[in-house]
């Protein structure tokens, strides 16, 4: 039997997820028809694709919404530039960049975008959707093995936003865009092909934050108002 499923992060095609949360509204009578021990994750894992694993299943209150009850999401983007020794095992999980990236300059650019802002310049337009987001973390690190990781946290993200944000600071590192140019792009909402929406394969959903259970319903109502309105005012 098919059931409607709501997921916390509606990732673009090609994006990975180390942590994903979903919920299904299943009437108790229907649940009993599914068979013995319907909430057994081990059993269900034998029935799904090998590139997916269910870590836990448990009942939840009816006021919980996997997407709208969430208060934050953390993603990580991984890049392999010439300072990282080529590793074929990373092909699916990291963007290959042919020029050495300036991590310090990328961080300077990233800091200008942190905060409650209108990210229209970084989002694929969708009718009736707000592009105002609270970006709380945008940090670039070079790991000991040379890989570059970019951690990004916000209350939510609009379509293509993370890949565009990362593309913009890569453009700054490559000298195609200055930090001040980037500030102007964010303020005007016009990117004018100054940077690309980069490949999805380097991106992974790392974690989702939720409030205390008593706040599920309140948070869901607030997020629906914020995300599903054409009025971008806060």
mmCIF file of N, CA and C in Angstrom, residues 93-187:
data_model
loop_
_atom_site.group_PDB
_atom_site.id
_atom_site.type_symbol
_atom_site.label_atom_id
_atom_site.label_comp_id
_atom_site.label_asym_id
_atom_site.label_seq_id
_atom_site.Cartn_x
_atom_site.Cartn_y
_atom_site.Cartn_z
ATOM 1 N N UNK A 93 31.658 11.604 -4.360
ATOM 2 C CA UNK A 93 31.340 12.349 -3.142
ATOM 3 C C UNK A 93 32.046 13.690 -3.007
ATOM 4 N N UNK A 94 32.838 14.067 -3.995
ATOM 5 C CA UNK A 94 33.545 15.350 -3.917
ATOM 6 C C UNK A 94 33.633 15.980 -5.298
ATOM 7 N N UNK A 95 33.505 17.291 -5.327
ATOM 8 C CA UNK A 95 33.701 18.045 -6.561
ATOM 9 C C UNK A 95 35.198 18.169 -6.818
ATOM 10 N N UNK A 96 35.639 17.861 -8.026
ATOM 11 C CA UNK A 96 37.039 18.048 -8.402
ATOM 12 C C UNK A 96 37.212 19.450 -8.971
ATOM 13 N N UNK A 97 38.143 20.207 -8.377
ATOM 14 C CA UNK A 97 38.421 21.569 -8.838
ATOM 15 C C UNK A 97 39.888 21.645 -9.235
ATOM 16 N N UNK A 98 40.173 22.105 -10.431
ATOM 17 C CA UNK A 98 41.527 22.034 -10.983
ATOM 18 C C UNK A 98 42.478 23.092 -10.440
ATOM 19 N N UNK A 99 41.950 24.145 -9.837
ATOM 20 C CA UNK A 99 42.799 25.199 -9.288
ATOM 21 C C UNK A 99 42.830 25.111 -7.765
ATOM 22 N N UNK A 100 43.968 25.436 -7.171
ATOM 23 C CA UNK A 100 44.063 25.449 -5.712
ATOM 24 C C UNK A 100 43.164 26.558 -5.168
ATOM 25 N N UNK A 101 42.329 26.196 -4.219
ATOM 26 C CA UNK A 101 41.375 27.149 -3.662
ATOM 27 C C UNK A 101 41.965 27.881 -2.455
ATOM 28 N N UNK A 102 41.632 29.154 -2.341
ATOM 29 C CA UNK A 102 42.094 30.005 -1.247
ATOM 30 C C UNK A 102 41.051 29.955 -0.128
ATOM 31 N N UNK A 103 41.301 29.107 0.856
ATOM 32 C CA UNK A 103 40.332 28.889 1.933
ATOM 33 C C UNK A 103 40.077 30.169 2.724
ATOM 34 N N UNK A 104 41.123 30.931 2.992
ATOM 35 C CA UNK A 104 40.973 32.174 3.752
ATOM 36 C C UNK A 104 40.069 33.160 3.020
ATOM 37 N N UNK A 105 40.272 33.308 1.721
ATOM 38 C CA UNK A 105 39.450 34.223 0.929
ATOM 39 C C UNK A 105 38.010 33.725 0.843
ATOM 40 N N UNK A 106 37.847 32.419 0.706
ATOM 41 C CA UNK A 106 36.498 31.847 0.654
ATOM 42 C C UNK A 106 35.744 32.098 1.956
ATOM 43 N N UNK A 107 36.441 31.980 3.083
ATOM 44 C CA UNK A 107 35.803 32.261 4.371
ATOM 45 C C UNK A 107 35.419 33.728 4.502
ATOM 46 N N UNK A 108 36.272 34.610 3.993
ATOM 47 C CA UNK A 108 35.948 36.044 4.027
ATOM 48 C C UNK A 108 34.673 36.322 3.244
ATOM 49 N N UNK A 109 34.543 35.664 2.097
ATOM 50 C CA UNK A 109 33.343 35.833 1.274
ATOM 51 C C UNK A 109 32.121 35.223 1.956
ATOM 52 N N UNK A 110 32.300 34.040 2.528
ATOM 53 C CA UNK A 110 31.187 33.333 3.167
ATOM 54 C C UNK A 110 30.610 34.132 4.332
ATOM 55 N N UNK A 111 31.473 34.776 5.105
ATOM 56 C CA UNK A 111 31.018 35.534 6.278
ATOM 57 C C UNK A 111 30.078 36.676 5.909
ATOM 58 N N UNK A 112 30.226 37.225 4.710
ATOM 59 C CA UNK A 112 29.362 38.343 4.304
ATOM 60 C C UNK A 112 27.923 37.898 4.062
ATOM 61 N N UNK A 113 27.715 36.597 3.924
ATOM 62 C CA UNK A 113 26.378 36.084 3.617
ATOM 63 C C UNK A 113 25.656 35.523 4.834
ATOM 64 N N UNK A 114 26.367 35.392 5.949
ATOM 65 C CA UNK A 114 25.762 34.836 7.161
ATOM 66 C C UNK A 114 24.761 35.823 7.761
ATOM 67 N N UNK A 115 23.619 35.299 8.180
ATOM 68 C CA UNK A 115 22.594 36.136 8.799
ATOM 69 C C UNK A 115 21.234 35.917 8.168
ATOM 70 N N UNK A 116 20.266 36.670 8.627
ATOM 71 C CA UNK A 116 18.909 36.621 8.074
ATOM 72 C C UNK A 116 18.867 37.519 6.846
ATOM 73 N N UNK A 117 18.795 36.905 5.672
ATOM 74 C CA UNK A 117 18.882 37.652 4.417
ATOM 75 C C UNK A 117 17.916 37.097 3.383
ATOM 76 N N UNK A 118 17.721 37.877 2.335
ATOM 77 C CA UNK A 118 16.984 37.409 1.165
ATOM 78 C C UNK A 118 18.004 36.804 0.209
ATOM 79 N N UNK A 119 17.896 35.503 -0.033
ATOM 80 C CA UNK A 119 18.854 34.786 -0.863
ATOM 81 C C UNK A 119 18.316 34.518 -2.270
ATOM 82 N N UNK A 120 17.499 35.426 -2.779
ATOM 83 C CA UNK A 120 16.894 35.240 -4.101
ATOM 84 C C UNK A 120 17.934 35.000 -5.186
ATOM 85 N N UNK A 121 19.095 35.656 -5.078
ATOM 86 C CA UNK A 121 20.138 35.516 -6.099
ATOM 87 C C UNK A 121 20.736 34.117 -6.123
ATOM 88 N N UNK A 122 20.509 33.348 -5.073
ATOM 89 C CA UNK A 122 21.113 32.023 -4.952
ATOM 90 C C UNK A 122 20.085 30.899 -5.078
ATOM 91 N N UNK A 123 18.847 31.244 -5.371
ATOM 92 C CA UNK A 123 17.772 30.256 -5.401
ATOM 93 C C UNK A 123 17.123 30.176 -6.779
ATOM 94 N N UNK A 124 16.712 28.976 -7.133
ATOM 95 C CA UNK A 124 15.930 28.799 -8.349
ATOM 96 C C UNK A 124 14.521 29.316 -8.069
ATOM 97 N N UNK A 125 14.021 30.254 -8.886
ATOM 98 C CA UNK A 125 12.712 30.866 -8.599
ATOM 99 C C UNK A 125 11.581 29.842 -8.556
ATOM 100 N N UNK A 126 10.712 29.996 -7.579
ATOM 101 C CA UNK A 126 9.516 29.167 -7.472
ATOM 102 C C UNK A 126 8.356 30.065 -7.072
ATOM 103 N N UNK A 127 7.301 30.002 -7.834
ATOM 104 C CA UNK A 127 6.148 30.872 -7.597
ATOM 105 C C UNK A 127 5.613 30.702 -6.179
ATOM 106 N N UNK A 128 5.420 31.836 -5.500
ATOM 107 C CA UNK A 128 4.818 31.813 -4.178
ATOM 108 C C UNK A 128 5.721 31.375 -3.049
ATOM 109 N N UNK A 129 7.037 31.221 -3.308
ATOM 110 C CA UNK A 129 7.957 30.753 -2.270
ATOM 111 C C UNK A 129 8.849 31.880 -1.773
ATOM 112 N N UNK A 130 9.023 31.956 -0.468
ATOM 113 C CA UNK A 130 9.914 32.949 0.127
ATOM 114 C C UNK A 130 11.368 32.534 -0.071
ATOM 115 N N UNK A 131 12.250 33.515 -0.259
ATOM 116 C CA UNK A 131 13.685 33.241 -0.384
ATOM 117 C C UNK A 131 14.456 33.822 0.806
ATOM 118 N N UNK A 132 13.746 34.182 1.854
ATOM 119 C CA UNK A 132 14.389 34.682 3.069
ATOM 120 C C UNK A 132 14.758 33.492 3.956
ATOM 121 N N UNK A 133 16.036 33.430 4.321
ATOM 122 C CA UNK A 133 16.532 32.345 5.164
ATOM 123 C C UNK A 133 17.500 32.904 6.206
ATOM 124 N N UNK A 134 17.629 32.188 7.300
ATOM 125 C CA UNK A 134 18.585 32.567 8.344
ATOM 126 C C UNK A 134 19.793 31.638 8.255
ATOM 127 N N UNK A 135 20.840 32.108 7.598
ATOM 128 C CA UNK A 135 22.068 31.333 7.419
ATOM 129 C C UNK A 135 22.953 31.553 8.647
ATOM 130 N N UNK A 136 23.159 30.518 9.442
ATOM 131 C CA UNK A 136 23.878 30.669 10.712
ATOM 132 C C UNK A 136 25.333 30.212 10.648
ATOM 133 N N UNK A 137 25.639 29.281 9.758
ATOM 134 C CA UNK A 137 27.019 28.800 9.599
ATOM 135 C C UNK A 137 27.338 28.670 8.118
ATOM 136 N N UNK A 138 28.485 29.226 7.718
ATOM 137 C CA UNK A 138 28.997 29.060 6.355
ATOM 138 C C UNK A 138 30.518 29.096 6.494
ATOM 139 N N UNK A 139 31.120 27.932 6.694
ATOM 140 C CA UNK A 139 32.533 27.851 7.074
ATOM 141 C C UNK A 139 33.292 26.883 6.175
ATOM 142 N N UNK A 140 34.478 27.310 5.740
ATOM 143 C CA UNK A 140 35.327 26.517 4.855
ATOM 144 C C UNK A 140 36.548 26.033 5.627
ATOM 145 N N UNK A 141 36.846 24.743 5.548
ATOM 146 C CA UNK A 141 38.006 24.162 6.227
ATOM 147 C C UNK A 141 38.785 23.276 5.267
ATOM 148 N N UNK A 142 40.112 23.306 5.384
ATOM 149 C CA UNK A 142 40.927 22.336 4.656
ATOM 150 C C UNK A 142 41.340 21.252 5.649
ATOM 151 N N UNK A 143 40.959 20.032 5.368
ATOM 152 C CA UNK A 143 41.258 18.923 6.255
ATOM 153 C C UNK A 143 42.721 18.481 6.112
ATOM 154 N N UNK A 144 43.183 17.638 7.027
ATOM 155 C CA UNK A 144 44.582 17.207 7.029
ATOM 156 C C UNK A 144 44.980 16.492 5.744
ATOM 157 N N UNK A 145 44.033 15.802 5.127
ATOM 158 C CA UNK A 145 44.339 15.087 3.882
ATOM 159 C C UNK A 145 44.274 15.982 2.653
ATOM 160 N N UNK A 146 43.928 17.261 2.854
ATOM 161 C CA UNK A 146 43.869 18.204 1.740
ATOM 162 C C UNK A 146 42.478 18.480 1.221
ATOM 163 N N UNK A 147 41.528 17.629 1.562
ATOM 164 C CA UNK A 147 40.144 17.866 1.138
ATOM 165 C C UNK A 147 39.618 19.165 1.747
ATOM 166 N N UNK A 148 38.779 19.845 0.998
ATOM 167 C CA UNK A 148 38.113 21.037 1.517
ATOM 168 C C UNK A 148 36.673 20.675 1.863
ATOM 169 N N UNK A 149 36.260 21.010 3.081
ATOM 170 C CA UNK A 149 34.871 20.795 3.487
ATOM 171 C C UNK A 149 34.239 22.144 3.808
ATOM 172 N N UNK A 150 33.007 22.297 3.381
ATOM 173 C CA UNK A 150 32.270 23.538 3.615
ATOM 174 C C UNK A 150 31.007 23.186 4.384
ATOM 175 N N UNK A 151 30.927 23.641 5.624
ATOM 176 C CA UNK A 151 29.764 23.371 6.470
ATOM 177 C C UNK A 151 28.794 24.544 6.405
ATOM 178 N N UNK A 152 27.532 24.210 6.183
ATOM 179 C CA UNK A 152 26.493 25.220 6.004
ATOM 180 C C UNK A 152 25.277 24.837 6.845
ATOM 181 N N UNK A 153 24.817 25.774 7.669
ATOM 182 C CA UNK A 153 23.651 25.521 8.516
ATOM 183 C C UNK A 153 22.686 26.692 8.398
ATOM 184 N N UNK A 154 21.404 26.375 8.288
ATOM 185 C CA UNK A 154 20.369 27.410 8.223
ATOM 186 C C UNK A 154 19.063 26.828 8.725
ATOM 187 N N UNK A 155 18.080 27.713 8.909
ATOM 188 C CA UNK A 155 16.767 27.219 9.312
ATOM 189 C C UNK A 155 16.169 26.351 8.215
ATOM 190 N N UNK A 156 16.429 26.706 6.971
ATOM 191 C CA UNK A 156 15.977 25.936 5.811
ATOM 192 C C UNK A 156 16.718 26.479 4.592
ATOM 193 N N UNK A 157 16.598 25.767 3.481
ATOM 194 C CA UNK A 157 17.252 26.196 2.248
ATOM 195 C C UNK A 157 16.257 26.133 1.098
ATOM 196 N N UNK A 158 16.337 27.095 0.193
ATOM 197 C CA UNK A 158 15.489 27.037 -0.991
ATOM 198 C C UNK A 158 16.222 26.286 -2.109
ATOM 199 N N UNK A 159 15.515 26.040 -3.204
ATOM 200 C CA UNK A 159 16.002 25.170 -4.269
ATOM 201 C C UNK A 159 17.312 25.683 -4.864
ATOM 202 N N UNK A 160 18.329 24.823 -4.878
ATOM 203 C CA UNK A 160 19.661 25.116 -5.432
ATOM 204 C C UNK A 160 20.477 26.111 -4.604
ATOM 205 N N UNK A 161 19.992 26.497 -3.437
ATOM 206 C CA UNK A 161 20.652 27.554 -2.665
ATOM 207 C C UNK A 161 22.071 27.185 -2.241
ATOM 208 N N UNK A 162 22.257 26.007 -1.668
ATOM 209 C CA UNK A 162 23.585 25.637 -1.164
ATOM 210 C C UNK A 162 24.591 25.529 -2.298
ATOM 211 N N UNK A 163 24.200 24.891 -3.377
ATOM 212 C CA UNK A 163 25.125 24.720 -4.502
ATOM 213 C C UNK A 163 25.489 26.063 -5.128
ATOM 214 N N UNK A 164 24.572 27.015 -5.075
ATOM 215 C CA UNK A 164 24.868 28.359 -5.585
ATOM 216 C C UNK A 164 25.765 29.126 -4.616
ATOM 217 N N UNK A 165 25.509 28.985 -3.321
ATOM 218 C CA UNK A 165 26.356 29.640 -2.327
ATOM 219 C C UNK A 165 27.801 29.171 -2.454
ATOM 220 N N UNK A 166 27.988 27.865 -2.555
ATOM 221 C CA UNK A 166 29.343 27.329 -2.691
ATOM 222 C C UNK A 166 29.961 27.770 -4.012
ATOM 223 N N UNK A 167 29.169 27.763 -5.075
ATOM 224 C CA UNK A 167 29.663 28.231 -6.369
ATOM 225 C C UNK A 167 30.123 29.671 -6.329
ATOM 226 N N UNK A 168 29.455 30.486 -5.512
ATOM 227 C CA UNK A 168 29.810 31.906 -5.435
ATOM 228 C C UNK A 168 31.152 32.121 -4.754
ATOM 229 N N UNK A 169 31.438 31.373 -3.692
ATOM 230 C CA UNK A 169 32.720 31.580 -3.009
ATOM 231 C C UNK A 169 33.872 30.912 -3.761
ATOM 232 N N UNK A 170 33.568 29.898 -4.574
ATOM 233 C CA UNK A 170 34.587 29.353 -5.478
ATOM 234 C C UNK A 170 34.956 30.413 -6.508
ATOM 235 N N UNK A 171 33.950 31.125 -7.014
ATOM 236 C CA UNK A 171 34.193 32.195 -7.988
ATOM 237 C C UNK A 171 35.061 33.296 -7.384
ATOM 238 N N UNK A 172 34.871 33.578 -6.097
ATOM 239 C CA UNK A 172 35.708 34.571 -5.414
ATOM 240 C C UNK A 172 37.146 34.075 -5.338
ATOM 241 N N UNK A 173 37.330 32.819 -4.968
ATOM 242 C CA UNK A 173 38.677 32.249 -4.883
ATOM 243 C C UNK A 173 39.379 32.248 -6.235
ATOM 244 N N UNK A 174 38.634 31.971 -7.286
ATOM 245 C CA UNK A 174 39.206 31.911 -8.638
ATOM 246 C C UNK A 174 39.439 33.287 -9.248
ATOM 247 N N UNK A 175 38.998 34.347 -8.576
ATOM 248 C CA UNK A 175 39.207 35.700 -9.075
ATOM 249 C C UNK A 175 38.172 36.178 -10.066
ATOM 250 N N UNK A 176 37.075 35.427 -10.201
ATOM 251 C CA UNK A 176 36.016 35.823 -11.131
ATOM 252 C C UNK A 176 35.005 36.762 -10.480
ATOM 253 N N UNK A 177 35.110 36.899 -9.171
ATOM 254 C CA UNK A 177 34.156 37.693 -8.399
ATOM 255 C C UNK A 177 34.881 38.203 -7.153
ATOM 256 N N UNK A 178 34.687 39.466 -6.815
ATOM 257 C CA UNK A 178 35.292 39.990 -5.587
ATOM 258 C C UNK A 178 34.320 39.813 -4.428
ATOM 259 N N UNK A 179 34.832 39.945 -3.207
ATOM 260 C CA UNK A 179 33.964 39.848 -2.038
ATOM 261 C C UNK A 179 32.885 40.922 -2.092
ATOM 262 N N UNK A 180 33.260 42.128 -2.492
ATOM 263 C CA UNK A 180 32.282 43.211 -2.588
ATOM 264 C C UNK A 180 31.252 42.950 -3.685
ATOM 265 N N UNK A 181 31.695 42.336 -4.778
ATOM 266 C CA UNK A 181 30.751 41.945 -5.835
ATOM 267 C C UNK A 181 29.708 40.980 -5.274
ATOM 268 N N UNK A 182 30.177 40.051 -4.456
ATOM 269 C CA UNK A 182 29.280 39.052 -3.876
ATOM 270 C C UNK A 182 28.256 39.708 -2.954
ATOM 271 N N UNK A 183 28.699 40.666 -2.170
ATOM 272 C CA UNK A 183 27.779 41.414 -1.307
ATOM 273 C C UNK A 183 26.710 42.098 -2.154
ATOM 274 N N UNK A 184 27.128 42.673 -3.273
ATOM 275 C CA UNK A 184 26.184 43.334 -4.173
ATOM 276 C C UNK A 184 25.188 42.374 -4.780
ATOM 277 N N UNK A 185 25.651 41.178 -5.125
ATOM 278 C CA UNK A 185 24.765 40.155 -5.680
ATOM 279 C C UNK A 185 23.667 39.809 -4.679
ATOM 280 N N UNK A 186 24.062 39.619 -3.425
ATOM 281 C CA UNK A 186 23.075 39.267 -2.401
ATOM 282 C C UNK A 186 22.072 40.394 -2.182
ATOM 283 N N UNK A 187 22.546 41.621 -2.142
ATOM 284 C CA UNK A 187 21.666 42.757 -1.857
ATOM 285 C C UNK A 187 20.704 43.057 -3.000
#
